[in-house]
Amino acid sequence: MDQIRYIAIRQNSYLGGVMQAKRLVIVEDHEADFVHLSRLLQSTKHSFQTVENAASLEKALELINQHPIDCCLLDCYLPDGNAVDLLHKLNREHGHMPCPIAVITGQEDTETAVELMKYGAHDYAVKQDITSESLEELIISVTKQWESQQQLCYMATHDSLTKLSNRAVFNDRLEFLFSESARYHHHFSLLYLDLDNFKTINDTHGHEAGDFVLQMVANKLQKRFRKTDLVSRLGGDEFTVLLSNTTLEDAKIAAESCLKDLQIDIDWQNEVIEVSPSIGVASHPSAAKTSAELLNNADYALYSAKESGKGQVRIFDSKMKKQNSAECKLTSSFPEALYNNDLYLVFQPVFDTKTKEVTSVEALIRWKFGETEVPAQQIIDFVVRLNLVDSFHQWLFKQALFQLKEWQTTMPDLMLSLNLPPGTEHCGLICKLLSDAIESSKIDPQKIILEIRESHLACDTDEVMTHLVELNQYGVKLSIDDFGDGLLSMKRLVSLPIESIKIDGHILKELGDKHEQMRMVKSIVALGAQLDTTIVAEGIETKNMYSLVSDLGCQAAQGYYLGRPSIACKSFNTFLKNSTHLQ
């Protein structure tokens, strides 16, 4: 075997304010040339702790791969090959030059040296012309070039905000894992995650706060996973984690642990930002045969986690792909459906429990796509996601108020309930559209009830509260929908001019079987008496439920037993005959 020569040199020296290297490798098979270069080096200011000699390409590759080195002086020709061979091997194994490299050539080989620079060498020098000064300049030159290349390489492979690997690196690693799996039958998994309600964070706290949240999440992800795993930011609030040599079961455990780690409160300028991710998981070889398929399947699982209520982990299965395909068709068809008036309204009556007379009707959105009845919440999701808030609510308010005006010719005291969708960023616009529509229709604003879910009110900002109070001052009545989760603070409840409270139907479902539900309804009724607020029981499906809520003091009730949502008729009495089942 070739011997590798080492020369210990001054450790505390300094090279021109540029280099702070500790280890130099001279690839040279002639001992005299190695000694000559070493002596020249001793006459310079430098910071190498050791200078090592490799007399062959094999030894050079071994030294470079063994421990990081800070500079390499490379002779053009060696017994087992030439410099081009070494540069090719380094590129193949590292994807780039792992250290600054200067080619040392003979007088007649300058053309070859220039050619070598095309393959990754950073500079060259003619052996016979080298002096202490030119050697020092050469080392400084190649080091500067290599550091510049490293910086450019880092910028090309890392996300500038979070410092995580970017999409290009993720794609490369994913392809590598697939090829490695085909060769060694390794299993690996992909975690695809994003942050729930991240747009709301940006809209409420500003993009600077959003960037801070992304950086905090990135730091936690880096610390959470192994060095052999790859954490990347694909863009926006989307992150991926590639888990090498990992079974699906292990990936599920890792994802659930990650979910807990990222369910955090972040302090931002005297405010608290709640952060929670949703995570989709797909594994190879069980879930996909190609990298694109694996990424898509993890995305399907992420979408399923979002649809299931967010803040969850979902493992991919084939049903998700079919559901996602149907979702894509609905999404692409929705704008045209809105434009063509394929959407329509149904109305559900609300009854006074004492007089059994209808006091108001609630407008509910419907869309039938082929044989599919699209859920109302999904329709609202499309409206928000496709930025159709303005046009949708203009259509909704126009249709609903027109119908109310027509019915008020025979039912002048009839009131109309409309639902405010979630999303603080649209509240101001919707309130403005509603007041404009009321003004245009010349309907008494006190005949309009705006329903807001308790869960939305609990997390809405002061700005939203201001819009709601202004709308109430205009005349519109406010109602809390789905009340009973206990999310709304008493302070916020008493500060809002609430006209009515709708008890969540889930509470009433087991009203006759569970005593705690009875106590809860009694408490809400008592609260309503204190606040001078009407209590409405919704989700009434049986005669027994209706009798119970009436006896407990609920002033109004709504549900399938009393009246089903029905398409409007010109005559209100005809509408009631189609809707009402109350005997």
Coordinates of C-alpha atoms in Angstrom, one line a residue:
M1 CA 0.0 0.0 0.0
D2 CA 1.1 3.6 -0.6
Q3 CA 2.2 5.4 2.4
I4 CA 0.4 8.7 3.3
R5 CA 2.9 11.3 4.5
Y6 CA 1.9 13.8 7.2
I7 CA 3.8 17.1 8.1
A8 CA 2.8 19.0 11.2
I9 CA 2.8 22.7 10.7
R10 CA 2.2 25.9 12.8
Q11 CA -1.4 25.8 14.2
N12 CA -1.9 29.4 15.2
S13 CA -1.0 31.1 11.9
Y14 CA -3.2 33.2 9.7
L15 CA -3.7 33.4 6.0
G16 CA -4.6 36.8 4.6
G17 CA -7.8 37.2 6.7
V18 CA -9.5 34.8 4.4
M19 CA -8.6 31.2 5.2
Q20 CA -9.2 29.4 8.5
A21 CA -8.4 26.0 7.1
K22 CA -6.9 23.2 9.2
R23 CA -6.1 20.4 6.8
L24 CA -4.4 20.4 3.4
V25 CA -4.0 17.4 1.1
I26 CA -1.4 17.3 -1.7
V27 CA -2.1 14.6 -4.3
E28 CA 1.4 14.0 -5.7
D29 CA 3.2 10.7 -6.4
H30 CA 6.7 12.2 -6.5
E31 CA 8.0 12.7 -2.9
A32 CA 10.4 15.4 -4.0
D33 CA 7.6 17.5 -5.4
F34 CA 5.5 17.0 -2.2
V35 CA 8.5 18.1 0.0
H36 CA 9.1 21.1 -2.2
L37 CA 5.4 22.3 -2.0
S38 CA 5.5 21.7 1.8
R39 CA 8.5 23.8 2.2
L40 CA 7.1 26.6 0.1
L41 CA 3.9 26.4 2.3
Q42 CA 6.0 26.8 5.5
S43 CA 7.1 30.2 4.2
T44 CA 3.5 31.5 4.0
K45 CA 1.0 32.6 6.5
H46 CA -1.6 29.9 6.8
S47 CA -3.8 28.0 9.3
F48 CA -3.3 24.4 8.3
Q49 CA -2.6 22.1 11.2
T50 CA -1.5 19.2 9.0
V51 CA -0.4 18.7 5.4
E52 CA -1.1 15.2 4.1
N53 CA 0.2 13.5 0.9
A54 CA -1.6 11.0 -1.2
A55 CA 0.5 9.3 -3.8
S56 CA -2.5 7.9 -5.8
L57 CA -6.1 8.8 -6.7
E58 CA -7.3 5.9 -4.5
K59 CA -5.6 7.4 -1.4
A60 CA -6.7 10.9 -2.3
L61 CA -10.3 9.7 -2.5
E62 CA -10.0 7.9 0.8
L63 CA -8.5 11.0 2.5
I64 CA -11.2 13.4 1.1
N65 CA -14.1 11.1 2.0
Q66 CA -12.7 10.1 5.4
H67 CA -12.7 13.5 7.1
P68 CA -13.6 17.0 5.7
I69 CA -10.5 18.7 4.3
D70 CA -10.0 22.4 3.7
C71 CA -7.9 22.4 0.5
C72 CA -6.5 20.0 -2.1
L73 CA -3.5 20.5 -4.4
L74 CA -4.0 18.0 -7.2
D75 CA -1.3 16.8 -9.6
C76 CA -2.6 16.1 -13.2
Y77 CA -1.2 12.6 -13.6
L78 CA -0.8 9.8 -11.0
P79 CA 0.0 6.1 -11.3
D80 CA -3.7 4.9 -11.1
G81 CA -5.3 7.6 -13.3
N82 CA -5.5 11.3 -13.8
A83 CA -7.2 14.3 -12.2
V84 CA -10.3 14.0 -14.4
D85 CA -10.9 10.6 -12.9
L86 CA -10.8 12.0 -9.3
L87 CA -13.1 14.9 -10.2
H88 CA -15.6 12.6 -11.8
K89 CA -15.6 10.3 -8.7
L90 CA -16.1 13.3 -6.3
N91 CA -18.9 14.6 -8.4
R92 CA -20.6 11.3 -8.5
E93 CA -20.3 10.6 -4.7
H94 CA -21.0 14.1 -3.4
G95 CA -22.8 15.9 -6.2
H96 CA -20.3 18.7 -6.0
M97 CA -16.7 19.4 -5.1
P98 CA -16.4 18.7 -1.3
C99 CA -13.4 21.1 -0.9
P100 CA -11.4 23.7 -2.8
I101 CA -9.2 22.1 -5.5
A102 CA -6.2 23.5 -7.3
V103 CA -4.6 21.6 -10.1
I104 CA -0.8 21.5 -10.2
T105 CA 0.4 21.0 -13.8
G106 CA 3.6 20.8 -15.8
Q107 CA 4.7 23.6 -18.1
E108 CA 3.2 21.9 -21.2
D109 CA -0.1 20.9 -19.4
T110 CA -1.8 24.3 -18.9
E111 CA -4.4 23.5 -21.6
T112 CA -5.3 20.3 -19.7
A113 CA -5.5 22.2 -16.4
V114 CA -8.0 24.7 -17.9
E115 CA -10.0 21.7 -19.2
L116 CA -10.0 20.2 -15.6
M117 CA -11.5 23.4 -14.3
K118 CA -14.6 22.6 -16.4
Y119 CA -14.9 19.4 -14.4
G120 CA -14.9 21.2 -11.0
A121 CA -11.3 22.3 -10.3
H122 CA -11.2 25.9 -9.0
D123 CA -7.8 27.1 -10.3
Y124 CA -4.4 25.8 -11.4
A125 CA -0.7 26.6 -11.2
V126 CA 2.3 25.6 -13.3
K127 CA 4.6 23.5 -11.1
Q128 CA 7.8 25.1 -12.2
D129 CA 6.5 28.6 -11.6
I130 CA 5.2 28.2 -8.1
T131 CA 6.7 30.4 -5.3
S132 CA 5.6 30.9 -1.7
E133 CA 3.7 34.0 -2.6
S134 CA 1.9 32.4 -5.7
L135 CA 1.1 29.3 -3.6
E136 CA -0.5 31.4 -0.9
E137 CA -2.5 33.4 -3.5
L138 CA -3.5 30.1 -5.2
I139 CA -4.9 28.7 -1.9
I140 CA -6.8 31.9 -1.2
S141 CA -8.2 32.0 -4.7
V142 CA -9.5 28.5 -4.8
T143 CA -10.9 28.8 -1.2
K144 CA -12.8 32.0 -2.2
Q145 CA -14.2 30.4 -5.3
W146 CA -15.3 27.2 -3.4
E147 CA -16.9 29.3 -0.6
S148 CA -18.8 31.3 -3.2
Q149 CA -19.9 28.1 -4.9
Q150 CA -21.0 26.6 -1.6
Q151 CA -23.1 29.7 -0.9
L152 CA -24.8 29.5 -4.3
C153 CA -25.3 25.8 -3.8
Y154 CA -26.9 26.4 -0.4
M155 CA -29.2 29.1 -1.8
A156 CA -30.2 26.7 -4.6
T157 CA -31.0 23.8 -2.3
H158 CA -32.4 25.5 0.8
D159 CA -35.5 27.5 1.7
S160 CA -34.3 31.1 2.5
L161 CA -36.9 31.6 5.3
T162 CA -36.7 28.3 7.3
K163 CA -33.2 27.1 6.1
L164 CA -34.8 23.7 5.4
S165 CA -34.1 21.8 2.2
N166 CA -36.3 23.0 -0.6
R167 CA -38.5 21.2 -3.2
A168 CA -35.5 20.4 -5.5
V169 CA -33.6 18.6 -2.8
F170 CA -36.8 16.8 -1.7
N171 CA -37.4 15.5 -5.2
D172 CA -33.8 14.3 -5.6
R173 CA -33.9 12.5 -2.2
L174 CA -37.3 10.9 -3.1
E175 CA -36.0 9.6 -6.4
F176 CA -32.8 8.3 -4.6
L177 CA -35.0 6.5 -2.0
F178 CA -37.0 4.8 -4.7
S179 CA -33.9 3.6 -6.5
E180 CA -32.4 2.4 -3.3
S181 CA -35.6 0.6 -2.4
A182 CA -35.6 -1.2 -5.7
R183 CA -32.1 -2.3 -5.2
Y184 CA -32.1 -3.2 -1.5
H185 CA -35.9 -3.7 -0.8
H186 CA -35.9 -0.9 1.8
H187 CA -39.2 0.6 3.1
F188 CA -39.6 4.3 3.6
S189 CA -42.4 6.7 4.3
L190 CA -43.4 10.3 3.5
L191 CA -45.1 12.7 6.0
Y192 CA -46.9 15.6 4.3
L193 CA -48.1 18.3 6.6
D194 CA -49.4 21.8 6.6
L195 CA -50.6 24.2 9.3
D196 CA -54.3 24.5 10.0
N197 CA -55.8 28.0 9.5
F198 CA -52.4 29.5 8.4
K199 CA -54.1 32.0 6.2
T200 CA -56.0 33.3 9.2
I201 CA -52.7 33.7 11.1
N202 CA -51.4 35.9 8.2
D203 CA -54.6 37.9 7.9
T204 CA -55.0 38.4 11.7
H205 CA -51.4 38.9 12.8
G206 CA -49.6 39.9 9.6
H207 CA -47.2 38.1 7.3
E208 CA -44.2 38.8 9.6
A209 CA -46.0 36.8 12.3
G210 CA -46.7 34.0 9.7
D211 CA -43.0 33.9 8.8
F212 CA -42.1 33.6 12.4
V213 CA -44.5 30.7 12.9
L214 CA -43.0 28.9 9.9
Q215 CA -39.5 29.3 11.3
M216 CA -40.6 28.0 14.7
V217 CA -42.2 25.0 13.1
A218 CA -39.1 24.3 11.0
N219 CA -36.9 24.4 14.0
K220 CA -39.2 21.9 15.9
L221 CA -39.3 19.6 12.8
Q222 CA -35.5 19.6 12.5
K223 CA -35.1 18.7 16.2
R224 CA -37.8 16.1 16.1
F225 CA -36.5 13.8 13.4
R226 CA -33.3 11.8 12.8
K227 CA -30.3 13.1 10.8
T228 CA -31.0 10.4 8.2
D229 CA -34.5 11.8 7.6
L230 CA -35.0 14.8 5.3
V231 CA -37.2 17.7 6.4
S232 CA -38.2 20.0 3.6
R233 CA -40.4 23.0 3.0
L234 CA -42.2 22.7 -0.3
G235 CA -43.6 26.2 -0.1
G236 CA -46.2 28.2 1.9
D237 CA -47.0 26.3 5.0
E238 CA -46.4 22.9 3.4
F239 CA -43.7 20.7 4.9
T240 CA -42.5 17.1 4.1
V241 CA -40.5 14.6 6.0
L242 CA -38.9 11.6 4.3
L243 CA -38.3 8.8 6.7
S244 CA -35.7 6.3 5.4
N245 CA -35.8 2.6 6.4
T246 CA -39.2 3.1 8.1
T247 CA -42.2 0.9 8.2
L248 CA -45.7 2.3 7.8
E249 CA -46.4 1.6 11.5
D250 CA -43.3 3.4 12.6
A251 CA -44.2 6.3 10.3
K252 CA -47.6 6.5 11.9
I253 CA -46.1 6.7 15.4
A254 CA -43.6 9.3 14.2
A255 CA -46.4 11.4 12.7
E256 CA -48.6 11.2 15.8
S257 CA -45.6 12.3 17.9
C258 CA -44.9 15.1 15.5
L259 CA -48.6 16.2 15.7
K260 CA -48.3 16.6 19.4
D261 CA -45.0 18.5 19.2
L262 CA -46.4 21.0 16.8
Q263 CA -49.7 21.7 18.7
I264 CA -48.2 24.7 20.4
D265 CA -48.9 28.3 21.4
I266 CA -46.4 30.8 20.0
D267 CA -45.9 34.2 21.7
W268 CA -45.9 37.0 19.2
Q269 CA -45.8 40.7 20.2
N270 CA -47.9 40.2 23.4
E271 CA -50.3 37.9 21.6
V272 CA -50.6 34.1 21.5
I273 CA -50.8 32.3 18.1
E274 CA -52.3 28.8 18.3
V275 CA -50.5 26.4 15.9
S276 CA -51.8 23.0 14.9
P277 CA -50.8 20.8 11.9
S278 CA -52.6 18.2 9.8
I279 CA -50.5 15.3 8.6
G280 CA -50.9 12.8 5.7
V281 CA -48.8 9.7 5.6
A282 CA -48.0 7.4 2.7
S283 CA -45.4 4.6 2.6
H284 CA -43.4 2.7 -0.1
P285 CA -43.9 0.1 -1.3
S286 CA -47.4 -0.3 0.0
A287 CA -48.9 3.0 -1.1
A288 CA -47.1 3.8 -4.4
K289 CA -44.8 2.6 -7.2
T290 CA -43.5 6.0 -8.3
S291 CA -42.3 9.1 -6.5
A292 CA -45.1 11.2 -8.0
E293 CA -47.7 8.7 -6.9
L294 CA -46.3 8.6 -3.3
L295 CA -46.4 12.4 -3.1
N296 CA -50.0 12.6 -4.4
N297 CA -51.1 9.8 -2.1
A298 CA -49.6 11.6 0.9
D299 CA -51.4 14.7 -0.3
Y300 CA -54.7 12.8 -0.4
A301 CA -54.1 11.7 3.2
L302 CA -53.4 15.3 4.2
Y303 CA -56.6 16.4 2.5
S304 CA -58.5 13.7 4.4
A305 CA -57.0 14.9 7.7
K306 CA -58.3 18.4 6.9
E307 CA -61.7 17.2 5.9
S308 CA -62.0 15.1 9.1
G309 CA -61.7 18.2 11.3
K310 CA -58.0 19.2 11.1
G311 CA -55.3 18.6 13.7
Q312 CA -55.2 14.9 12.8
V313 CA -53.0 12.2 11.2
R314 CA -54.4 10.2 8.3
I315 CA -52.8 7.2 6.6
F316 CA -53.4 6.9 2.9
D317 CA -55.8 4.3 1.6
S318 CA -57.2 3.9 -1.9
K319 CA -60.7 5.4 -1.0
M320 CA -59.0 8.8 -0.5
K321 CA -58.0 9.0 -4.1
K322 CA -61.6 8.5 -5.3
Q323 CA -62.9 11.0 -2.8
N324 CA -60.2 13.5 -3.9
S325 CA -61.1 13.0 -7.6
A326 CA -64.8 13.7 -6.8
E327 CA -63.7 16.8 -4.8
C328 CA -61.7 18.1 -7.8
K329 CA -64.7 17.7 -10.1
L330 CA -66.9 19.6 -7.6
T331 CA -64.3 22.3 -7.1
S332 CA -63.8 22.9 -10.9
S333 CA -67.6 22.9 -11.5
F334 CA -68.6 25.2 -8.7
P335 CA -67.9 28.7 -10.3
E336 CA -70.0 27.8 -13.3
A337 CA -72.8 26.4 -11.0
L338 CA -72.9 29.8 -9.2
Y339 CA -72.9 31.7 -12.5
N340 CA -75.7 29.6 -14.0
N341 CA -77.9 29.7 -10.8
D342 CA -77.6 26.0 -10.3
L343 CA -77.4 26.7 -6.6
Y344 CA -80.7 27.2 -4.8
L345 CA -82.1 28.0 -1.4
V346 CA -84.4 26.0 0.9
F347 CA -86.0 27.4 4.0
Q348 CA -86.6 25.8 7.4
P349 CA -89.2 27.3 9.8
V350 CA -88.7 28.1 13.4
F351 CA -91.7 27.8 15.7
D352 CA -92.8 29.5 18.9
T353 CA -93.2 26.7 21.4
K354 CA -96.3 28.3 23.1
T355 CA -98.3 29.4 20.1
K356 CA -96.9 26.9 17.6
E357 CA -96.7 29.7 15.1
V358 CA -93.8 30.3 12.7
T359 CA -91.7 33.2 13.8
S360 CA -88.9 33.0 11.3
V361 CA -87.3 30.9 8.5
E362 CA -83.7 30.0 8.1
A363 CA -82.2 30.2 4.6
L364 CA -80.0 27.2 3.7
I365 CA -77.9 26.7 0.6
R366 CA -78.2 23.6 -1.6
W367 CA -76.4 22.3 -4.7
K368 CA -77.2 19.1 -6.5
F369 CA -74.2 18.0 -8.7
G370 CA -75.4 15.1 -10.8
E371 CA -76.8 12.6 -8.3
T372 CA -74.8 14.2 -5.4
E373 CA -76.3 16.5 -2.8
V374 CA -73.3 18.7 -1.9
P375 CA -73.3 19.5 1.9
A376 CA -73.8 23.1 2.8
Q377 CA -70.5 23.3 4.6
Q378 CA -68.6 22.0 1.5
I379 CA -70.3 24.7 -0.6
I380 CA -69.1 27.4 1.8
D381 CA -65.6 25.9 1.7
F382 CA -65.6 26.3 -2.1
V383 CA -66.8 29.9 -1.8
V384 CA -63.9 30.8 0.5
R385 CA -61.3 28.7 -1.2
L386 CA -62.1 29.9 -4.7
N387 CA -62.4 33.6 -3.6
L388 CA -66.1 33.8 -4.5
V389 CA -67.2 35.4 -1.2
D390 CA -68.3 38.6 -2.9
S391 CA -70.3 37.1 -5.8
F392 CA -71.8 34.3 -3.7
H393 CA -73.1 36.4 -0.9
Q394 CA -74.5 39.0 -3.4
W395 CA -76.5 36.1 -5.0
L396 CA -77.4 34.6 -1.6
F397 CA -78.7 37.9 -0.1
K398 CA -80.6 38.9 -3.2
Q399 CA -82.4 35.5 -3.4
A400 CA -83.2 35.2 0.3
L401 CA -84.4 38.8 0.8
F402 CA -86.5 38.7 -2.3
Q403 CA -88.3 35.6 -0.9
L404 CA -88.7 37.2 2.5
K405 CA -90.2 40.4 0.9
E406 CA -92.7 38.2 -1.0
W407 CA -93.8 36.3 2.1
Q408 CA -94.1 39.4 4.2
T409 CA -97.0 40.5 2.0
T410 CA -99.1 38.0 4.0
M411 CA -96.7 37.5 7.0
P412 CA -95.4 41.0 7.8
D413 CA -93.8 39.9 11.1
L414 CA -91.9 37.0 9.5
M415 CA -88.1 37.1 10.1
L416 CA -85.3 35.6 8.1
S417 CA -82.1 33.9 9.5
L418 CA -78.9 33.9 7.6
N419 CA -75.6 32.2 8.5
L420 CA -72.3 33.9 8.8
P421 CA -69.5 31.6 7.4
P422 CA -66.3 31.1 9.3
G423 CA -63.2 33.2 8.5
T424 CA -62.5 36.5 10.1
E425 CA -60.9 37.9 7.0
H426 CA -64.4 38.0 5.2
C427 CA -66.6 39.2 8.0
G428 CA -66.3 42.9 7.2
L429 CA -67.1 42.3 3.5
I430 CA -70.1 40.0 4.2
C431 CA -71.6 42.5 6.8
K432 CA -71.3 45.3 4.2
L433 CA -72.9 43.2 1.5
L434 CA -75.8 42.3 3.8
S435 CA -76.5 45.9 4.8
D436 CA -76.3 46.9 1.1
A437 CA -78.8 44.2 0.2
I438 CA -81.2 45.1 3.0
E439 CA -81.0 48.8 1.9
S440 CA -81.6 47.8 -1.7
S441 CA -84.6 45.5 -0.9
K442 CA -86.1 48.1 1.5
I443 CA -86.7 45.4 4.1
D444 CA -86.7 46.3 7.8
P445 CA -83.2 45.3 9.0
Q446 CA -84.9 44.2 12.3
K447 CA -86.5 41.3 10.4
I448 CA -83.0 39.9 9.6
I449 CA -81.2 37.5 12.0
L450 CA -77.5 36.8 11.4
E451 CA -76.4 33.5 13.0
I452 CA -72.8 33.0 14.1
R453 CA -71.5 29.7 15.4
E454 CA -70.3 29.7 19.0
S455 CA -67.0 28.1 17.9
H456 CA -66.4 31.0 15.5
L457 CA -67.3 33.7 18.0
A458 CA -64.9 32.1 20.5
C459 CA -61.8 32.7 18.3
D460 CA -62.9 35.8 16.3
T461 CA -60.9 39.0 16.6
D462 CA -62.0 42.3 18.1
E463 CA -62.3 43.6 14.5
V464 CA -65.0 41.0 13.8
M465 CA -66.8 41.9 17.0
T466 CA -66.8 45.6 15.8
H467 CA -68.4 44.6 12.5
L468 CA -71.1 42.6 14.2
V469 CA -71.9 45.4 16.7
E470 CA -72.1 47.9 13.8
L471 CA -74.5 45.6 11.9
N472 CA -76.6 45.2 15.0
Q473 CA -76.7 49.0 15.4
Y474 CA -78.0 49.1 11.8
G475 CA -80.9 46.9 13.0
V476 CA -79.9 43.3 12.2
K477 CA -80.4 40.9 15.1
L478 CA -77.5 38.6 16.1
S479 CA -77.9 34.9 17.1
I480 CA -75.4 32.4 18.5
D481 CA -75.7 29.0 16.6
D482 CA -74.7 25.6 17.9
F483 CA -74.4 26.8 21.4
G484 CA -73.2 24.4 24.1
D485 CA -69.5 23.6 23.4
G486 CA -68.5 25.9 26.2
L487 CA -65.9 27.7 23.9
L488 CA -67.4 31.2 24.3
S489 CA -66.2 33.2 27.3
M490 CA -68.9 34.8 29.5
K491 CA -67.2 38.1 29.0
R492 CA -67.6 38.0 25.3
L493 CA -71.1 36.6 25.6
V494 CA -72.4 39.4 27.7
S495 CA -70.6 42.1 25.7
L496 CA -72.4 41.2 22.4
P497 CA -76.0 42.3 21.7
I498 CA -77.3 38.8 21.2
E499 CA -81.0 38.4 20.4
S500 CA -81.2 34.6 20.5
I501 CA -79.2 31.5 21.3
K502 CA -79.6 28.2 19.5
I503 CA -78.8 25.1 21.6
D504 CA -76.7 22.6 19.7
G505 CA -78.8 19.7 18.4
H506 CA -76.2 17.2 19.7
I507 CA -77.0 18.2 23.2
L508 CA -80.7 17.7 22.7
K509 CA -80.3 14.3 21.0
E510 CA -79.9 12.5 24.3
L511 CA -82.0 14.9 26.3
G512 CA -84.4 12.2 27.7
D513 CA -81.6 9.7 28.5
K514 CA -78.9 11.7 30.2
H515 CA -79.4 13.9 33.2
E516 CA -76.3 16.1 32.4
Q517 CA -78.0 17.2 29.1
M518 CA -81.1 18.1 31.1
R519 CA -79.0 20.2 33.5
M520 CA -77.2 21.9 30.6
V521 CA -80.4 22.9 28.9
K522 CA -81.9 24.2 32.1
S523 CA -78.7 26.3 32.6
I524 CA -78.8 27.7 29.1
V525 CA -82.5 28.6 29.6
A526 CA -81.6 30.3 32.9
L527 CA -78.8 32.2 31.2
G528 CA -81.2 33.3 28.5
A529 CA -83.5 34.7 31.1
Q530 CA -80.7 36.7 32.7
L531 CA -79.6 38.1 29.3
D532 CA -83.1 38.6 28.1
T533 CA -82.3 36.3 25.1
T534 CA -84.6 33.9 23.3
I535 CA -83.5 30.3 23.6
V536 CA -84.1 28.2 20.4
A537 CA -83.9 24.4 20.5
E538 CA -82.7 23.1 17.2
G539 CA -82.5 19.5 15.8
I540 CA -86.0 18.6 17.2
E541 CA -86.7 15.2 15.6
T542 CA -89.4 13.6 17.8
K543 CA -92.6 14.6 19.6
N544 CA -90.9 13.7 22.9
M545 CA -88.0 16.0 22.3
Y546 CA -90.4 18.8 21.4
S547 CA -92.4 18.3 24.6
L548 CA -89.2 18.3 26.7
V549 CA -87.7 21.5 25.3
S550 CA -91.1 23.2 25.7
D551 CA -91.3 22.1 29.3
L552 CA -87.8 23.2 30.0
G553 CA -88.6 26.7 28.9
C554 CA -87.2 27.0 25.4
Q555 CA -89.2 29.7 23.7
A556 CA -88.6 28.5 20.1
A557 CA -87.8 25.2 18.3
Q558 CA -86.6 24.0 15.0
G559 CA -86.1 20.6 13.5
Y560 CA -87.4 17.9 11.2
Y561 CA -90.3 17.0 13.4
L562 CA -91.6 20.5 13.2
G563 CA -90.6 21.4 9.6
R564 CA -88.2 20.2 7.1
P565 CA -86.1 22.5 4.9
S566 CA -88.2 23.1 1.7
I567 CA -88.0 25.0 -1.5
A568 CA -89.9 28.3 -1.4
C569 CA -93.3 28.7 -2.8
K570 CA -94.9 32.0 -3.7
S571 CA -97.6 31.4 -1.1
F572 CA -96.2 31.0 2.4
N573 CA -99.1 28.7 3.4
T574 CA -98.3 26.4 0.6
F575 CA -94.6 26.4 1.7
L576 CA -95.7 25.5 5.2
K577 CA -97.9 22.6 4.0
N578 CA -94.8 21.2 2.1
S579 CA -92.5 21.7 5.1
T580 CA -94.5 21.3 8.3
H581 CA -95.2 18.0 10.1
L582 CA -96.3 19.5 13.5
Q583 CA -99.6 18.1 14.5

